[in-house]
Amino acid sequence: MPEKFTQMSAELHRYAVEHSDCDDELMQRLVEETELAAGDMSVMLTAPEQATMMALLVRAIGARRALELGTFTGYGSIAIARGLPADGILITCDVSDEWTGIARRYFDETGFADRIDLQLGPALDTLGVLPEDEPFDFIFIDADKGNYPAYYEKCVRLLRTGGLMMIDNVFYGGHVVSGSQGSERGQFAAEVRQLNDRIAADDRVLSTMLSVADGVTLALKLG
């Protein structure tokens, strides 16, 4: 089958963002504060077009219970919460009190603090105590890449049949196909590559990999 895709350029990416229902004034302030406080680490922010896609998907599937691994300063968390109904709940996990301190302020400002349950501590510990008889409708994985395979296995069990999982950074800057080896980056790329292969072969889910931001995989849990 011939290749059928349009190569993304910086100009085309700006065009796509401009034609997506992405940022508003509050989210722009959150981005600016994160960039000032975190410097190069602000690259961990969820891309605006990706955040909009999450809010759209959460609303489209009628999600009421959502789970996020990797809060950072809360940009993605707010996007998910915006897609939830008033009685919905998002459990979001992170280990940093510093970065989630910024997130908490913006959760309060959005008025979504009552539907966001921030859990501080290793995500695997939090996942280990979440009951499987209270499954989630939507799960977003965007945390430390070394634990991606373990996160995925636990999250599949916590996702309801017909629920949707989104995994971020599945391209890992292109290193999943570049063959990077012998460095920490190469090690993490190997973990992400292992997970990508596992999802593609997993008959528990119907999945697709999309070239949004640094690559995202959508996985629908089958019956």
Tab-separated table of C-alpha atoms in Angstrom:
chain	number	residue	atom	x	y	z
A	1	MET	CA	0.000	0.000	0.000
A	2	PRO	CA	1.488	3.411	-0.901
A	3	GLU	CA	2.341	5.750	1.933
A	4	LYS	CA	-0.408	8.286	2.499
A	5	PHE	CA	0.481	11.045	4.923
A	6	THR	CA	1.397	14.702	4.929
A	7	GLN	CA	4.787	15.540	6.416
A	8	MET	CA	4.264	17.851	9.394
A	9	SER	CA	6.201	21.102	9.241
A	10	ALA	CA	6.334	23.820	11.884
A	11	GLU	CA	4.108	26.007	9.702
A	12	LEU	CA	1.565	23.231	9.160
A	13	HIS	CA	1.583	22.427	12.873
A	14	ARG	CA	0.800	26.067	13.721
A	15	TYR	CA	-2.016	25.933	11.173
A	16	ALA	CA	-3.457	22.817	12.814
A	17	VAL	CA	-3.290	24.349	16.292
A	18	GLU	CA	-4.899	27.559	15.068
A	19	HIS	CA	-7.778	25.535	13.663
A	20	SER	CA	-8.317	23.488	16.801
A	21	ASP	CA	-10.365	24.589	19.791
A	22	CYS	CA	-7.268	24.628	21.972
A	23	ASP	CA	-6.063	27.323	24.305
A	24	ASP	CA	-7.937	29.949	26.236
A	25	GLU	CA	-6.604	32.714	28.483
A	26	LEU	CA	-6.299	30.511	31.569
A	27	MET	CA	-4.476	27.725	29.757
A	28	GLN	CA	-2.125	30.223	28.134
A	29	ARG	CA	-1.261	31.597	31.590
A	30	LEU	CA	-0.609	28.063	32.818
A	31	VAL	CA	1.744	27.442	29.888
A	32	GLU	CA	3.601	30.712	30.495
A	33	GLU	CA	3.978	30.051	34.228
A	34	THR	CA	5.188	26.511	33.571
A	35	GLU	CA	7.743	27.694	31.013
A	36	LEU	CA	9.038	30.318	33.445
A	37	ALA	CA	9.252	27.901	36.379
A	38	ALA	CA	10.334	24.723	34.624
A	39	GLY	CA	12.464	25.959	31.728
A	40	ASP	CA	13.384	23.085	29.419
A	41	MET	CA	11.242	20.724	31.498
A	42	SER	CA	8.154	22.550	30.245
A	43	VAL	CA	8.349	20.231	27.236
A	44	MET	CA	6.447	17.814	29.499
A	45	LEU	CA	3.313	19.938	29.033
A	46	THR	CA	0.582	18.243	27.040
A	47	ALA	CA	0.425	19.714	23.533
A	48	PRO	CA	-2.626	21.988	23.108
A	49	GLU	CA	-4.115	20.071	20.182
A	50	GLN	CA	-3.628	16.837	22.105
A	51	ALA	CA	-5.343	18.302	25.170
A	52	THR	CA	-8.292	19.327	23.026
A	53	MET	CA	-8.464	15.824	21.585
A	54	MET	CA	-8.572	14.386	25.111
A	55	ALA	CA	-11.416	16.672	26.171
A	56	LEU	CA	-13.286	15.771	22.986
A	57	LEU	CA	-12.789	12.011	23.455
A	58	VAL	CA	-13.743	12.097	27.138
A	59	ARG	CA	-16.946	13.891	26.270
A	60	ALA	CA	-17.647	11.738	23.208
A	61	ILE	CA	-17.553	8.459	25.156
A	62	GLY	CA	-19.559	9.902	28.040
A	63	ALA	CA	-16.769	9.256	30.529
A	64	ARG	CA	-17.523	9.790	34.210
A	65	ARG	CA	-14.421	8.207	35.749
A	66	ALA	CA	-10.986	9.107	34.400
A	67	LEU	CA	-7.432	8.295	35.448
A	68	GLU	CA	-4.235	10.170	34.556
A	69	LEU	CA	-0.651	9.102	35.216
A	70	GLY	CA	1.569	12.186	35.167
A	71	THR	CA	0.005	15.452	36.333
A	72	PHE	CA	2.960	17.853	36.018
A	73	THR	CA	1.411	21.363	36.216
A	74	GLY	CA	-2.098	20.231	35.308
A	75	TYR	CA	-2.599	21.202	31.662
A	76	GLY	CA	-3.752	17.755	30.596
A	77	SER	CA	-5.687	17.269	33.827
A	78	ILE	CA	-7.766	20.373	33.172
A	79	ALA	CA	-8.456	19.229	29.606
A	80	ILE	CA	-9.739	15.873	30.851
A	81	ALA	CA	-11.803	17.486	33.608
A	82	ARG	CA	-13.413	19.804	31.069
A	83	GLY	CA	-14.712	16.755	29.221
A	84	LEU	CA	-16.255	15.216	32.328
A	85	PRO	CA	-19.796	15.895	33.572
A	86	ALA	CA	-20.315	17.810	36.812
A	87	ASP	CA	-20.459	14.565	38.801
A	88	GLY	CA	-17.404	13.087	37.071
A	89	ILE	CA	-14.079	12.350	38.758
A	90	LEU	CA	-10.485	12.404	37.561
A	91	ILE	CA	-7.818	10.688	39.638
A	92	THR	CA	-4.446	12.104	38.627
A	93	CYS	CA	-1.098	10.789	39.879
A	94	ASP	CA	2.291	12.451	40.269
A	95	VAL	CA	5.325	12.383	42.573
A	96	SER	CA	6.190	16.102	42.521
A	97	ASP	CA	4.729	18.376	45.156
A	98	GLU	CA	6.438	21.337	43.451
A	99	TRP	CA	4.848	20.971	40.025
A	100	THR	CA	1.464	19.814	41.282
A	101	GLY	CA	1.414	22.867	43.540
A	102	ILE	CA	1.013	24.913	40.358
A	103	ALA	CA	-1.623	22.476	39.139
A	104	ARG	CA	-3.684	22.814	42.326
A	105	ARG	CA	-3.924	26.592	41.936
A	106	TYR	CA	-5.221	26.263	38.406
A	107	PHE	CA	-7.620	23.474	39.388
A	108	ASP	CA	-9.132	25.895	41.891
A	109	GLU	CA	-9.288	28.692	39.345
A	110	THR	CA	-11.086	26.552	36.760
A	111	GLY	CA	-13.675	25.465	39.307
A	112	PHE	CA	-12.855	21.796	38.638
A	113	ALA	CA	-11.051	21.108	41.924
A	114	ASP	CA	-14.048	19.128	43.201
A	115	ARG	CA	-13.790	16.677	40.305
A	116	ILE	CA	-9.985	16.239	40.398
A	117	ASP	CA	-8.443	13.903	42.989
A	118	LEU	CA	-4.674	14.458	43.015
A	119	GLN	CA	-2.696	11.501	44.374
A	120	LEU	CA	0.917	12.255	45.331
A	121	GLY	CA	3.238	9.253	45.275
A	122	PRO	CA	4.544	6.603	42.881
A	123	ALA	CA	1.837	5.825	40.339
A	124	LEU	CA	2.387	2.078	40.628
A	125	ASP	CA	1.564	2.303	44.342
A	126	THR	CA	-1.620	4.228	43.588
A	127	LEU	CA	-2.603	1.798	40.833
A	128	GLY	CA	-2.031	-1.081	43.228
A	129	VAL	CA	-4.761	0.069	45.616
A	130	LEU	CA	-7.391	1.156	43.077
A	131	PRO	CA	-10.288	-1.355	43.085
A	132	GLU	CA	-10.895	-3.212	39.819
A	133	ASP	CA	-14.636	-3.276	40.537
A	134	GLU	CA	-14.733	0.516	40.024
A	135	PRO	CA	-13.346	0.676	36.479
A	136	PHE	CA	-12.417	3.798	34.573
A	137	ASP	CA	-13.931	5.037	31.324
A	138	PHE	CA	-10.826	6.943	30.183
A	139	ILE	CA	-7.150	6.570	31.127
A	140	PHE	CA	-4.240	8.781	30.048
A	141	ILE	CA	-0.654	7.571	30.545
A	142	ASP	CA	2.029	10.275	30.394
A	143	ALA	CA	4.485	9.491	33.180
A	144	ASP	CA	8.004	8.082	33.512
A	145	LYS	CA	8.760	6.004	30.452
A	146	GLY	CA	10.680	3.269	32.252
A	147	ASN	CA	7.444	2.087	33.850
A	148	TYR	CA	5.287	2.327	30.722
A	149	PRO	CA	4.891	-1.459	30.247
A	150	ALA	CA	3.906	-1.918	33.921
A	151	TYR	CA	1.519	1.041	33.803
A	152	TYR	CA	-0.192	-0.348	30.732
A	153	GLU	CA	-0.803	-3.791	32.225
A	154	LYS	CA	-2.316	-2.374	35.399
A	155	CYS	CA	-4.406	0.162	33.478
A	156	VAL	CA	-5.879	-2.437	31.108
A	157	ARG	CA	-7.296	-4.194	34.162
A	158	LEU	CA	-8.668	-0.929	35.552
A	159	LEU	CA	-10.354	0.100	32.270
A	160	ARG	CA	-13.967	-0.873	31.629
A	161	THR	CA	-14.963	-2.805	28.549
A	162	GLY	CA	-15.554	-0.155	25.895
A	163	GLY	CA	-13.319	2.266	27.775
A	164	LEU	CA	-10.544	4.215	26.087
A	165	MET	CA	-6.874	4.516	26.985
A	166	MET	CA	-4.478	7.113	25.556
A	167	ILE	CA	-0.717	6.650	25.838
A	168	ASP	CA	1.533	9.656	25.157
A	169	ASN	CA	5.065	9.889	23.717
A	170	VAL	CA	4.858	6.630	21.810
A	171	PHE	CA	7.303	8.069	19.233
A	172	TYR	CA	9.704	9.150	22.010
A	173	GLY	CA	11.164	11.861	19.825
A	174	GLY	CA	11.620	9.394	16.977
A	175	HIS	CA	13.998	7.223	18.999
A	176	VAL	CA	11.671	4.211	18.813
A	177	VAL	CA	12.813	3.763	15.200
A	178	SER	CA	16.251	5.384	15.287
A	179	GLY	CA	17.887	2.527	17.150
A	180	SER	CA	19.329	4.735	19.933
A	181	GLN	CA	21.307	2.539	22.310
A	182	GLY	CA	23.629	2.713	25.264
A	183	SER	CA	22.168	5.835	26.882
A	184	GLU	CA	19.312	6.584	29.253
A	185	ARG	CA	17.363	7.901	26.271
A	186	GLY	CA	18.029	4.682	24.414
A	187	GLN	CA	16.916	2.637	27.414
A	188	PHE	CA	13.639	4.542	27.709
A	189	ALA	CA	13.101	4.308	23.950
A	190	ALA	CA	13.444	0.540	24.290
A	191	GLU	CA	10.773	0.508	27.024
A	192	VAL	CA	8.393	2.551	24.877
A	193	ARG	CA	9.135	0.377	21.848
A	194	GLN	CA	8.413	-2.731	23.932
A	195	LEU	CA	5.069	-1.285	24.962
A	196	ASN	CA	4.188	-0.260	21.400
A	197	ASP	CA	4.803	-3.823	20.225
A	198	ARG	CA	2.818	-5.253	23.117
A	199	ILE	CA	-0.224	-3.065	22.433
A	200	ALA	CA	-0.176	-3.834	18.709
A	201	ALA	CA	-0.299	-7.561	19.505
A	202	ASP	CA	-2.762	-7.327	22.418
A	203	ASP	CA	-6.106	-8.916	21.539
A	204	ARG	CA	-7.694	-7.299	24.599
A	205	VAL	CA	-7.730	-3.942	22.821
A	206	LEU	CA	-8.361	-2.333	19.451
A	207	SER	CA	-5.582	0.204	18.991
A	208	THR	CA	-4.224	2.816	16.624
A	209	MET	CA	-1.126	5.009	16.767
A	210	LEU	CA	-1.572	8.642	15.740
A	211	SER	CA	1.039	11.235	14.759
A	212	VAL	CA	-0.238	13.838	17.213
A	213	ALA	CA	2.494	15.740	19.101
A	214	ASP	CA	5.104	13.097	20.082
A	215	GLY	CA	2.808	10.273	19.008
A	216	VAL	CA	-0.207	8.933	20.884
A	217	THR	CA	-1.778	5.504	20.934
A	218	LEU	CA	-5.500	5.060	21.440
A	219	ALA	CA	-6.564	1.665	22.791
A	220	LEU	CA	-10.220	0.633	23.133
A	221	LYS	CA	-10.790	-2.233	25.566
A	222	LEU	CA	-12.723	-5.058	23.972
A	223	GLY	CA	-15.183	-7.415	25.644
